[in-house]
Coordinates of C-alpha atoms and ligand atoms in Angstrom, one line a residue:
X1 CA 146.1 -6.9 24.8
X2 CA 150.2 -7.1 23.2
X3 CA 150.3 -7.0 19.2
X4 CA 152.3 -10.0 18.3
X5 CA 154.5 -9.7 14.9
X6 CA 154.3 -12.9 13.2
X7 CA 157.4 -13.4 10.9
X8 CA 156.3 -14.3 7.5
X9 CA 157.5 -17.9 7.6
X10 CA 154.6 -18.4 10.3
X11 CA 151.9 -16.7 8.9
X12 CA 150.5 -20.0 7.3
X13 CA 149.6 -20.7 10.9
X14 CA 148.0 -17.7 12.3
X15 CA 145.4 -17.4 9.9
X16 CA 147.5 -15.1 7.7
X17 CA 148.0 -12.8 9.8
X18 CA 151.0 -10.8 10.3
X19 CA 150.1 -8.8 13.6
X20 CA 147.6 -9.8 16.0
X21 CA 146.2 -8.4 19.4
X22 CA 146.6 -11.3 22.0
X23 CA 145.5 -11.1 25.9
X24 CA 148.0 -11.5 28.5
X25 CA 149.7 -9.7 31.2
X26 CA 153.2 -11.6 30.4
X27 CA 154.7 -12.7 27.4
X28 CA 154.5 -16.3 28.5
X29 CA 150.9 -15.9 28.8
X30 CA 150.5 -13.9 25.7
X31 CA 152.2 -16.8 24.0
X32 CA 150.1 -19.2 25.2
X33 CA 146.9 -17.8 24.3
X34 CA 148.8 -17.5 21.3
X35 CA 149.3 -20.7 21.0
X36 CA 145.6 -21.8 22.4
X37 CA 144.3 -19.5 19.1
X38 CA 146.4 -21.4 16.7
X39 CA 147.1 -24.8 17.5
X40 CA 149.2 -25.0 14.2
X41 CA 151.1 -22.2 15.7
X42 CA 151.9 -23.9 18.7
X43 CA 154.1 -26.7 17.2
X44 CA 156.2 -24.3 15.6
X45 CA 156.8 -22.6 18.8
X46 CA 157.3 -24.8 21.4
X47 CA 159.2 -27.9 22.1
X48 CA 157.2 -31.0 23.1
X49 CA 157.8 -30.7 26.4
X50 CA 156.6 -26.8 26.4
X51 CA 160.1 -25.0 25.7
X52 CA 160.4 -22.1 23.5
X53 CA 162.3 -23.8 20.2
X54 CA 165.6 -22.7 20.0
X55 CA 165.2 -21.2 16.6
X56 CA 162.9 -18.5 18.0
X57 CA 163.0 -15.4 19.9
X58 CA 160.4 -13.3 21.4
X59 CA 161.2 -9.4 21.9
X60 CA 159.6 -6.7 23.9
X61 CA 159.9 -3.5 21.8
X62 CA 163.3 -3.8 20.8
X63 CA 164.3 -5.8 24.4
X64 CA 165.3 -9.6 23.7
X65 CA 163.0 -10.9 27.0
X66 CA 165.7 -13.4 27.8
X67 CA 167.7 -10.4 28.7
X68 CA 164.4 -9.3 31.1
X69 CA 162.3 -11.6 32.8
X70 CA 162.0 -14.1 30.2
X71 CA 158.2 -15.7 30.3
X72 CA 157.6 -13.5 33.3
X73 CA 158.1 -10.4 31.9
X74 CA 155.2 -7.9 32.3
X75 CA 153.4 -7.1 28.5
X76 CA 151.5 -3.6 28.9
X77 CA 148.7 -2.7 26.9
X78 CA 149.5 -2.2 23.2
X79 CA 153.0 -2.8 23.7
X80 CA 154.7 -5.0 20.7
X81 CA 155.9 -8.4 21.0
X82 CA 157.9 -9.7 17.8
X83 CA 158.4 -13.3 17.5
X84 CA 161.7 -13.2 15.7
X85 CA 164.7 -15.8 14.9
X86 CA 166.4 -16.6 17.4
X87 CA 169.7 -14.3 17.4
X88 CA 172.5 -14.3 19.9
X89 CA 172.9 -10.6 21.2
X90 CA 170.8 -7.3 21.9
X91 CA 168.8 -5.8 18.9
X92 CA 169.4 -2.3 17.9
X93 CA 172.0 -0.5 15.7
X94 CA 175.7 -1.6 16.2
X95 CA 177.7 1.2 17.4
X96 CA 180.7 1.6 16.5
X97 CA 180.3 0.4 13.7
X98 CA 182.6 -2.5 12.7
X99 CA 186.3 -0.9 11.0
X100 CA 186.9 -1.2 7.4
X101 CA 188.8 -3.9 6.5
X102 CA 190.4 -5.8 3.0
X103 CA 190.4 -9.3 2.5
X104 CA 193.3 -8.3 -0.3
X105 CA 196.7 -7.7 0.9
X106 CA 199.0 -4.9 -0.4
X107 CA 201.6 -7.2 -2.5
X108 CA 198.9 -8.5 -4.5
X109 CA 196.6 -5.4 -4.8
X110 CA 200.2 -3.9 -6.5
X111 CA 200.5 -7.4 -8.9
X112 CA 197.6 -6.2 -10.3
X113 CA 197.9 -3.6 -13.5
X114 CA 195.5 -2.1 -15.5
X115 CA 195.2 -1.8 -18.9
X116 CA 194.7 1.6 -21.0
X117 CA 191.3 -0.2 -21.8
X118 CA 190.5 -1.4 -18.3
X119 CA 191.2 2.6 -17.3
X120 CA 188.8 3.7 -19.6
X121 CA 185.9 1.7 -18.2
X122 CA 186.1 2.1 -14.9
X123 CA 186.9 5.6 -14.8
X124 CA 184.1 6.5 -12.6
X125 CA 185.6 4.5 -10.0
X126 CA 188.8 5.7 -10.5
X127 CA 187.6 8.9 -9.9
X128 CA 186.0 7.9 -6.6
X129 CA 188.3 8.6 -3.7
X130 CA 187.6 5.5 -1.7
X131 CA 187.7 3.3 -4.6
X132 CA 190.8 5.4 -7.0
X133 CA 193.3 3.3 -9.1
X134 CA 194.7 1.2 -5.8
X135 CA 190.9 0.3 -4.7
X136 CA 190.5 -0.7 -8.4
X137 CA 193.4 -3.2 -8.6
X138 CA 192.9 -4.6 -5.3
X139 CA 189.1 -5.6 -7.2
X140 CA 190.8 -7.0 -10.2
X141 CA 193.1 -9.3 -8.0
X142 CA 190.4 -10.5 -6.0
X143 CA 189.0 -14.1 -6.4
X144 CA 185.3 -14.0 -5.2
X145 CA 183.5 -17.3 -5.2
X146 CA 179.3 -17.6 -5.6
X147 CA 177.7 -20.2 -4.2
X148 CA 174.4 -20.4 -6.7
X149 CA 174.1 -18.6 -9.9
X150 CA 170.2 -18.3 -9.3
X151 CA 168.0 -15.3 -7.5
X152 CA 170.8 -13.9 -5.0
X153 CA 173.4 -15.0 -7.9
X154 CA 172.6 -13.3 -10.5
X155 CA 172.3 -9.7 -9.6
X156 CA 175.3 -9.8 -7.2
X157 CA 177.7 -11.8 -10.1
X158 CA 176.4 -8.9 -12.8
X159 CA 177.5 -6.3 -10.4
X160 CA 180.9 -7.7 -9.4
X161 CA 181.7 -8.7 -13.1
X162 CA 181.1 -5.2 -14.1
X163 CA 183.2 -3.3 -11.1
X164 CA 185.9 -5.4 -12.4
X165 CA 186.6 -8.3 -9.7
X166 CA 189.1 -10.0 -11.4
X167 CA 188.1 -13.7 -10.6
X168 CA 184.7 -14.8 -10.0
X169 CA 183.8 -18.8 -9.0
X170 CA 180.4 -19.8 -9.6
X171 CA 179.4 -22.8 -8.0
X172 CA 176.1 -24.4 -9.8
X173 CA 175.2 -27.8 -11.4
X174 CA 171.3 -26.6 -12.5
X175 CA 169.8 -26.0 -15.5
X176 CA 167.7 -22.8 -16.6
X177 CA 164.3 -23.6 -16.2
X178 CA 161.4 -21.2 -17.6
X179 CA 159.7 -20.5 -13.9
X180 CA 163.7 -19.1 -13.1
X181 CA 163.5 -16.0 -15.5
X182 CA 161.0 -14.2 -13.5
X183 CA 164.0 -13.3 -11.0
X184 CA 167.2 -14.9 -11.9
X185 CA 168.5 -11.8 -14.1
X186 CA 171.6 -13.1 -15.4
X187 CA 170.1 -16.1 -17.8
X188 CA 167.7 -15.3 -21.0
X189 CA 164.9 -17.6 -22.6
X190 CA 167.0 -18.6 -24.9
X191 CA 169.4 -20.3 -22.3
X192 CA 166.2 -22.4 -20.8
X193 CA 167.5 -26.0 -20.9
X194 CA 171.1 -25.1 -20.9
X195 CA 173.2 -25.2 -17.7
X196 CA 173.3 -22.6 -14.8
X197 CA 176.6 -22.0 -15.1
X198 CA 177.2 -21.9 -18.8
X199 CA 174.7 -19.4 -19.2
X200 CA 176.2 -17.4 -16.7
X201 CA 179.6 -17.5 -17.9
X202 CA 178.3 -16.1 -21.1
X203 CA 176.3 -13.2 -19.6
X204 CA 179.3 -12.2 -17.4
X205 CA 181.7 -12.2 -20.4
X206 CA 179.9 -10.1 -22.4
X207 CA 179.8 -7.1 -19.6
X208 CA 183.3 -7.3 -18.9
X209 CA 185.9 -9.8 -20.7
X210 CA 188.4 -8.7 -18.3
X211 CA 186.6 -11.1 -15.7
X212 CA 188.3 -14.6 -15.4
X213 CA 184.9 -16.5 -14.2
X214 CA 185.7 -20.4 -13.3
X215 CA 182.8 -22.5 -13.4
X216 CA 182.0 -25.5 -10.9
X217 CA 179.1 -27.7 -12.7
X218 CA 178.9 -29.7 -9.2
X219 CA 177.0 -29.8 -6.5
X220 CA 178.6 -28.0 -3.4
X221 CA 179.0 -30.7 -0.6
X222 CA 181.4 -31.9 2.0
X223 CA 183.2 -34.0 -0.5
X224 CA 184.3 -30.8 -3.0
X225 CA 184.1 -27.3 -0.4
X226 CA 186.9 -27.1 0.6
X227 CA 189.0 -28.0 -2.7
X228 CA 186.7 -25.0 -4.0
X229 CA 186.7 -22.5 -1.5
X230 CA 190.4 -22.7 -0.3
X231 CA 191.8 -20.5 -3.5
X232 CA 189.3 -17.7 -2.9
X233 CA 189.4 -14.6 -1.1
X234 CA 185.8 -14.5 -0.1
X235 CA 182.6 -16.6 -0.5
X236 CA 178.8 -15.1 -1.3
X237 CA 176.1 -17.3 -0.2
X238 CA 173.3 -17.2 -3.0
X239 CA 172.2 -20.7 -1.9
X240 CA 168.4 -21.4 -1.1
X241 CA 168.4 -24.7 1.2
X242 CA 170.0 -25.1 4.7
X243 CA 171.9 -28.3 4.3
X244 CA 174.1 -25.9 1.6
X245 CA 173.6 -22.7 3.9
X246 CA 175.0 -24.3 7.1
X247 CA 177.6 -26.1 4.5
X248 CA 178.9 -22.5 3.1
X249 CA 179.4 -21.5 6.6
X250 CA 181.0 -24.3 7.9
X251 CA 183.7 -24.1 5.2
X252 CA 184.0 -20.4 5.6
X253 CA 185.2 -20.7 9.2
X254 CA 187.2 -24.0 9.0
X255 CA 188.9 -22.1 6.5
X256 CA 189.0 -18.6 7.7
X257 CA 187.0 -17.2 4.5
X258 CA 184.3 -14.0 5.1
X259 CA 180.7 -15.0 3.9
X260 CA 178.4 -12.6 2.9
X261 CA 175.2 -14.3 3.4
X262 CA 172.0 -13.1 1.8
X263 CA 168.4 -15.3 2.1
X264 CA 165.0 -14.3 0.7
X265 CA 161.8 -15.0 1.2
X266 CA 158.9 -13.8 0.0
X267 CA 159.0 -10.3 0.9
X268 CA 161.3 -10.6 3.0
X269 CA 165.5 -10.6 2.9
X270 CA 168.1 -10.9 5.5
X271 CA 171.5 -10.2 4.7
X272 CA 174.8 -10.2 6.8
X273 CA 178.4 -10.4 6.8
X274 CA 179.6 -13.9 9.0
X275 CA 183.7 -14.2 9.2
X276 CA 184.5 -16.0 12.5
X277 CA 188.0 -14.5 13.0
X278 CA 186.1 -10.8 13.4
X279 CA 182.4 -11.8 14.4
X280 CA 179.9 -14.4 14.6
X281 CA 179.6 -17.3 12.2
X282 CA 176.2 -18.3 11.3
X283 CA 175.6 -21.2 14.1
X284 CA 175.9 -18.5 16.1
X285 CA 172.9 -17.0 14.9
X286 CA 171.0 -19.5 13.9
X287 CA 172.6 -23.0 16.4
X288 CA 169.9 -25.2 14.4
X289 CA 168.0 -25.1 11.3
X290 CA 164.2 -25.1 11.3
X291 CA 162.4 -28.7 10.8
X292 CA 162.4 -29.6 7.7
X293 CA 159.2 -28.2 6.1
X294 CA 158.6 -25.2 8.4
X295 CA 160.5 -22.9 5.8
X296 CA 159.0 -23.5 1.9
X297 CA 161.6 -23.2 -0.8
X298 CA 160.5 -20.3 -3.2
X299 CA 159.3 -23.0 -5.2
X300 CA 156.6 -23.9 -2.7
X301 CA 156.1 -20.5 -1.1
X302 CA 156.7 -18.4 -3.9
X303 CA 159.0 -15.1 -3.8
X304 CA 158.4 -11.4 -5.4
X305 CA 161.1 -11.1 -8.6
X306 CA 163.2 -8.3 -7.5
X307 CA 163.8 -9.6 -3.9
X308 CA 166.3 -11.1 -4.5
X309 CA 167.7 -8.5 -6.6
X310 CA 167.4 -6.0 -3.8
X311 CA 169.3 -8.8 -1.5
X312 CA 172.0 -9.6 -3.9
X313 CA 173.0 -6.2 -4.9
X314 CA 173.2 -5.8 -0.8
X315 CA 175.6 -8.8 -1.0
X316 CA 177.8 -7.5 -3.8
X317 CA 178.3 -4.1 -2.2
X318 CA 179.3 -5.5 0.8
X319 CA 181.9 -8.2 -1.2
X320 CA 183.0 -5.1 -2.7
X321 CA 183.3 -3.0 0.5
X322 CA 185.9 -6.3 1.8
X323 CA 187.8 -6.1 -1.7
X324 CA 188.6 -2.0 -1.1
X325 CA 188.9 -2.2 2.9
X326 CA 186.5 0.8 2.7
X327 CA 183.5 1.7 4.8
X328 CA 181.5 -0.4 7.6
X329 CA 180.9 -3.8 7.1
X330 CA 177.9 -5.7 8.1
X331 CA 180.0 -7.8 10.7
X332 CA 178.1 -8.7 13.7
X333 CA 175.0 -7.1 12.0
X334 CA 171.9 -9.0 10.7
X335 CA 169.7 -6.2 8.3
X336 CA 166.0 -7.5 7.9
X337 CA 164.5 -6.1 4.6
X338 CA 160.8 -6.1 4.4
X339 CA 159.9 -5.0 0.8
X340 CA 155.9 -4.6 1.2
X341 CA 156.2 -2.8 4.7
X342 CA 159.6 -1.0 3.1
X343 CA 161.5 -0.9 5.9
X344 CA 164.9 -1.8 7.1
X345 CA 165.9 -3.1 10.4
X346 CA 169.0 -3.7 11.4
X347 CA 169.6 -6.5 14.6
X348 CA 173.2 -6.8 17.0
X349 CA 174.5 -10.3 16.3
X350 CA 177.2 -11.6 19.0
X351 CA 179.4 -14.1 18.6
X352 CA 177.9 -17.3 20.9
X353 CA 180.6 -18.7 23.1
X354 CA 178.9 -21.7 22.8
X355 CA 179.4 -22.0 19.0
X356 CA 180.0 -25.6 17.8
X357 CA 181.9 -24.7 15.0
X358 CA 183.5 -20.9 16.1
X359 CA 183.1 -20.8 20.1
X360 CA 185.5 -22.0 22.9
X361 CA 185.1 -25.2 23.1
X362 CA 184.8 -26.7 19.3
X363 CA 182.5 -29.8 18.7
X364 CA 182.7 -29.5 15.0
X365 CA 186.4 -29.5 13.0
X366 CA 185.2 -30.7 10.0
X367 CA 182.8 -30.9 7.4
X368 CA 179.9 -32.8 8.3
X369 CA 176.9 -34.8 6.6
X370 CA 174.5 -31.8 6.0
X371 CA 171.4 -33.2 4.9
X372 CA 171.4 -35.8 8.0
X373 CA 171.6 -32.7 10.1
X374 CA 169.4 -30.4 8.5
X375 CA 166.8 -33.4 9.6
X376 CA 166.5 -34.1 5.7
X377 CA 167.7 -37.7 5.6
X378 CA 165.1 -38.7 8.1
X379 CA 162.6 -36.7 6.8
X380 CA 162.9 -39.0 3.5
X381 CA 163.2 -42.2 5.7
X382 CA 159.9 -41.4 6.7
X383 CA 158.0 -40.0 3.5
X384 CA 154.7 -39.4 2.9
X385 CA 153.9 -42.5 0.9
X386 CA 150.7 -44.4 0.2
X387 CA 150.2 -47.7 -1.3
X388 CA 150.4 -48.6 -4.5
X389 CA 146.8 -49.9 -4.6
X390 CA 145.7 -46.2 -3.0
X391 CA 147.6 -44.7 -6.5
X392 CA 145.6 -43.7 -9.9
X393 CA 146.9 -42.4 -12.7
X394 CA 146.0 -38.8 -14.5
X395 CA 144.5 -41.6 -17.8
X396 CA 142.8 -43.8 -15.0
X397 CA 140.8 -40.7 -13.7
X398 CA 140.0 -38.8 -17.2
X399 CA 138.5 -43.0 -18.5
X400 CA 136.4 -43.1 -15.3
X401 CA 135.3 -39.2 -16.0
X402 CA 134.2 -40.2 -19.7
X403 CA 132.3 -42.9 -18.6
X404 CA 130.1 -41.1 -16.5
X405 CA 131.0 -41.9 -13.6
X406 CA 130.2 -40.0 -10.4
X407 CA 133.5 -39.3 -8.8
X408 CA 134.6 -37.2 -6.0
X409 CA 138.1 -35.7 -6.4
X410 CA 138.9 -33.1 -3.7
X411 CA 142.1 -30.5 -4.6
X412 CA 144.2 -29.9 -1.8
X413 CA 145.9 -27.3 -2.8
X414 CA 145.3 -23.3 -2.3
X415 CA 143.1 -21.0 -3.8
X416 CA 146.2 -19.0 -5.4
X417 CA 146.8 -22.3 -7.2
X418 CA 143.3 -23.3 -8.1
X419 CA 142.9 -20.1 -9.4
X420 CA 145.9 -20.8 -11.9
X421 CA 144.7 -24.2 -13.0
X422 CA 141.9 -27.0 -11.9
X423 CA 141.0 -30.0 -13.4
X424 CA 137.0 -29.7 -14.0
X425 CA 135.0 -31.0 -11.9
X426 CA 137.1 -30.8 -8.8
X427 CA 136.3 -29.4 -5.6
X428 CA 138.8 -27.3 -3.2
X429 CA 139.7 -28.2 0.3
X430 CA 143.1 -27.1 1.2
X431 CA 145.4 -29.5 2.6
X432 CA 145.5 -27.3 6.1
X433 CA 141.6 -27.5 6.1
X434 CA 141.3 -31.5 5.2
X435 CA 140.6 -32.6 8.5
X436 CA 138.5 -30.3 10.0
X437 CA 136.6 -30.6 7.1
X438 CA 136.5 -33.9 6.9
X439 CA 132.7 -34.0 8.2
X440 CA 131.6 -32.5 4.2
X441 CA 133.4 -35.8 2.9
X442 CA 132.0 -38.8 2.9
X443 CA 133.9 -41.5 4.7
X444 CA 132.0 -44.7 3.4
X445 CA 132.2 -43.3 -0.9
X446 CA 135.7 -43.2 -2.6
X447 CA 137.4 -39.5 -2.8
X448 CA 140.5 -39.0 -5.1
X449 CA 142.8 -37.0 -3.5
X450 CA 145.0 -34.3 -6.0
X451 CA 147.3 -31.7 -5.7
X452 CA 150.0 -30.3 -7.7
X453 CA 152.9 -32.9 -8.1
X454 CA 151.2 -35.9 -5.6
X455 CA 153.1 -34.9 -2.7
X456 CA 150.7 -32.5 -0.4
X457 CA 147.5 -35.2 -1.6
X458 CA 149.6 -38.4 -0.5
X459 CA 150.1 -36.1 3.0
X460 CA 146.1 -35.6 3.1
X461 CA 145.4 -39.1 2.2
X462 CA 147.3 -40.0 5.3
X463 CA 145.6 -37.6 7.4
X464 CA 142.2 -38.5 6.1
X465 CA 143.1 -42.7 6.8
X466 CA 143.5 -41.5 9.9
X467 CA 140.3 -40.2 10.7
X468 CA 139.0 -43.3 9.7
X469 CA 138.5 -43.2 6.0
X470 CA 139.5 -46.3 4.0
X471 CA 138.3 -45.5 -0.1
X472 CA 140.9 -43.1 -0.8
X473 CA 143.0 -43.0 -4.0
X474 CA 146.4 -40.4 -4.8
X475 CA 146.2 -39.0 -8.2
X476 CA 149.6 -39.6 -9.6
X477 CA 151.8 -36.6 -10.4
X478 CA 149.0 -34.4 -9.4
X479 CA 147.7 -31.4 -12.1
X480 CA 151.3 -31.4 -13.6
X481 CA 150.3 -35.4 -14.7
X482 CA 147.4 -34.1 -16.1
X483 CA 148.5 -31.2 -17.9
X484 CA 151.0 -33.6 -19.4
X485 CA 149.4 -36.1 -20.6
X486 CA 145.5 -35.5 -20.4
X487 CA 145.2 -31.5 -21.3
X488 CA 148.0 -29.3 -22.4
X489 CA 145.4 -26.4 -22.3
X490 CA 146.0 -26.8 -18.4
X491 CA 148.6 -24.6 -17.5
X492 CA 151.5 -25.8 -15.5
X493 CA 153.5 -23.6 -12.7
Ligands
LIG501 ZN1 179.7 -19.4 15.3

């Protein structure tokens, strides 16, 4: 028996487990009875053709198993197999640890004068050796650019307005929604409505109106990086997609930019320093994104408030540690922050030879089309849609409930979420369960199909055709639709 981590983006397909005792006397046969266990697992894992994916790693202890026998090497009893992403390098503490080093040079660092005033507040820098009055000028002449004024955004902007970064870019073209406030620090209830960035520009004035903060009320793509990014000195990645993620690093190396890169999710963070000149980018660490779907958003898998809080102070002390030229950055390092578990783990990152975009032999020199390769363009191409006929409206269903009728409507959503809100009269199968389940339902009587928004119950209503059943109907806009325009008692989430 090997106990086999299970990273938290695959724990919707073990059963919710994190850890689990498998048989096997190698990790190739460890992973298969994995994989014969959890069938939803195994897609995740492997290729079609039985490969390991290329986005996942398996390691013995703290021993990547490529570097041993790969499949073939021998698990003993009890010993610990994490399934982690896939990394290129050993795990384990980097030592030495990477030099200090200052993205501001010395003629503008002494461009830069303080103010009586500016003296005053940040006396207890100034007072700090590795910071003092040069430290402190080389912050106010840096130009520091967030991509995101959201979870990762908000705490790290606060911190960098207040230590007296001189320039801060804030790339954002959202508004302030009510669900944001739980996490995203930096906007109040009374900015709901207005726009990420104009909320944020207020906040950051008010802590320090020393701060020049330039705002960017557009979406960051291939057609607008690198007019934003070439001015600054450094960019923080506070995005929460991958066609933006693999965007911000793209731009970073093409134009020789450090990017601290921070991602949460859940309880869990990652954060690291990628700057190609000095270490590896991060393609190197991650060569292609997951399929799309495999990794919720934090709107669909949720995340704890002050994750991202942790995370993005993280970021700003290291953006600060590149400003002053002090200390060890996280170059070549990849910290994993588990905030249930509380515990840090730091993993050896390597730049890949192989790199498309930072390695020998370049495939990539400019910016490409990143929703087309985060797999997102043909994702849409190929929607989960149903008929128009197979659609009913939130006011079709509550008619045909006041008349008496006797309807089945199965919720495909999870218990978390049924616990928040149902429409009466509903019964639960998640969408996971549908078809195994699909003996309780029955085929030849109509079911209505709901979920939140209409998306997941389109997805089981094509499943379900599938197994053969024909009656099936989508409610429209899901419990949202309802809550709406049916029952405003209904809370929405
Ligand atoms: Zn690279």
């Amino acid at each position: 028996m090997a106990r086999v981590l299970i990273p938290t983006a695959l724990v919707q397909f073990s059963g919710g487990s994190d850890e689990l005792d498998v048989a096997g006397a190698t990790v190739k046969a460890v992973l298969d009875n994995l994989a014969a266990q959890y069938p939803e697992l195994k897609k995740h894992l492997f290729s079609d053709s039985g490969e390991l994916r290329h986005f996942v790693n398996v390691y013995k202890g703290s021993e990547d198993t490529r570097a041993l026998q790969g499949g073939d090497t021998p698990v003993e009893e009890d010993e610990e197999l994490s399934i982690v992403p896939s990394i290129a390098g050993g795990v384990g503490a980097v030592r030495p640890l990477p030099e200090p080093v200052s993205v501001i040079p010395e003629y503008r660092r002494d461009e830069a004068e303080l103010s009586n005033e500016e003296i005053l507040r940040y006396s207890r820098h100034l007072i700090l050796p590795e910071v003092n009055i040069e430290g402190q000028r080389r912050l106010k002449a840096a130009k520091v650019l967030c991509i995101g004024a959201g979870g990762l955004g908000s705490p790290l902007a606060l911190y960098l307005a207040a230590a007296g970064v001189g320039t801060i870019g804030i790339v954002d073209f959202d508004t302030v929604d009510l669900t944001n406030l739980q996490r995203q620090i930096i906007h109040g209830t009374k900015d709901v409505g207005r726009l990420k960035m104009e909320s944020a520009r207020e906040t950051l004035r008010d802590i320090n109106p020393h701060v020049n903060i330039i705002g960017f009320d557009e979406q960051f793509s291939s057609e607008n990086a690198m007019r934003i990014v070439k001015d600054f000195d450094l960019v923080i990645d506070g995005t929460d997609n991958f066609p933006t993620r693999y965007l911000t690093n793209d731009v970073c190396v093409l134009l020789n930019k450090p990017n601290v890169y921070g991602s949460i999710f859940r309880f869990e963070g990652q954060a690291s320093v990628f700057w190609a000149e000095k270490g590896p980018c991060y393609r190197c660490l991650y060569p292609e994104p997951p399929p799309p779907g495999l990794v919720p958003s934090c709107a669909e898998g949720g995340v704890l408030g002050v994750l991202p809080g942790i995370v993005g102070c993280i970021q700003a002390n290291e953006a600060i540690k590149l400003i002053l030229g002090v200390g060890n950055p996280l170059i070549g390092r990849l910290l994993l922050f588990n905030a249930l578990k509380m515990q840090f783990r730091e993993l050896k990152l390597q730049k890949d030879p192989n790199c498309p975009i930072c390695g020998t032999n370049r495939t990539i020199t400019e910016l490409i089309d990143y929703e087309e390769f985060c797999g997102i363009r043909g994702e849409e191409a190929a929607p989960q849609t149903v008929e128009e006929s197979e659609e009913i409206t939130v006011r079709e269903l509550k008619a045909r409930m006041d008349r008496g009728e006797k309807l089945t409507v199965i919720d495909v959503r999870e218990p978390y979420e049924y616990a928040i809100a149902r429409i009466p009269g509903t019964r639960l199968i998640p969408l996971g369960q549908i078809v195994e389940r699909s003996g309780e339902l029955d085929a030849g009587s109509e079911i209505i199909l709901h979920c939140r928004s209409g998306k997941r119950s389109a997805d089981a209503l094509n499943r379900l055709k599938a197994k053969g059943f024909n009656r099936l109907k989508n409610l429209t806009g899901g419990i949202t639709a309802w809550s709406d325009e049916i029952d405003s008692g209904v809370p929405k989430y």
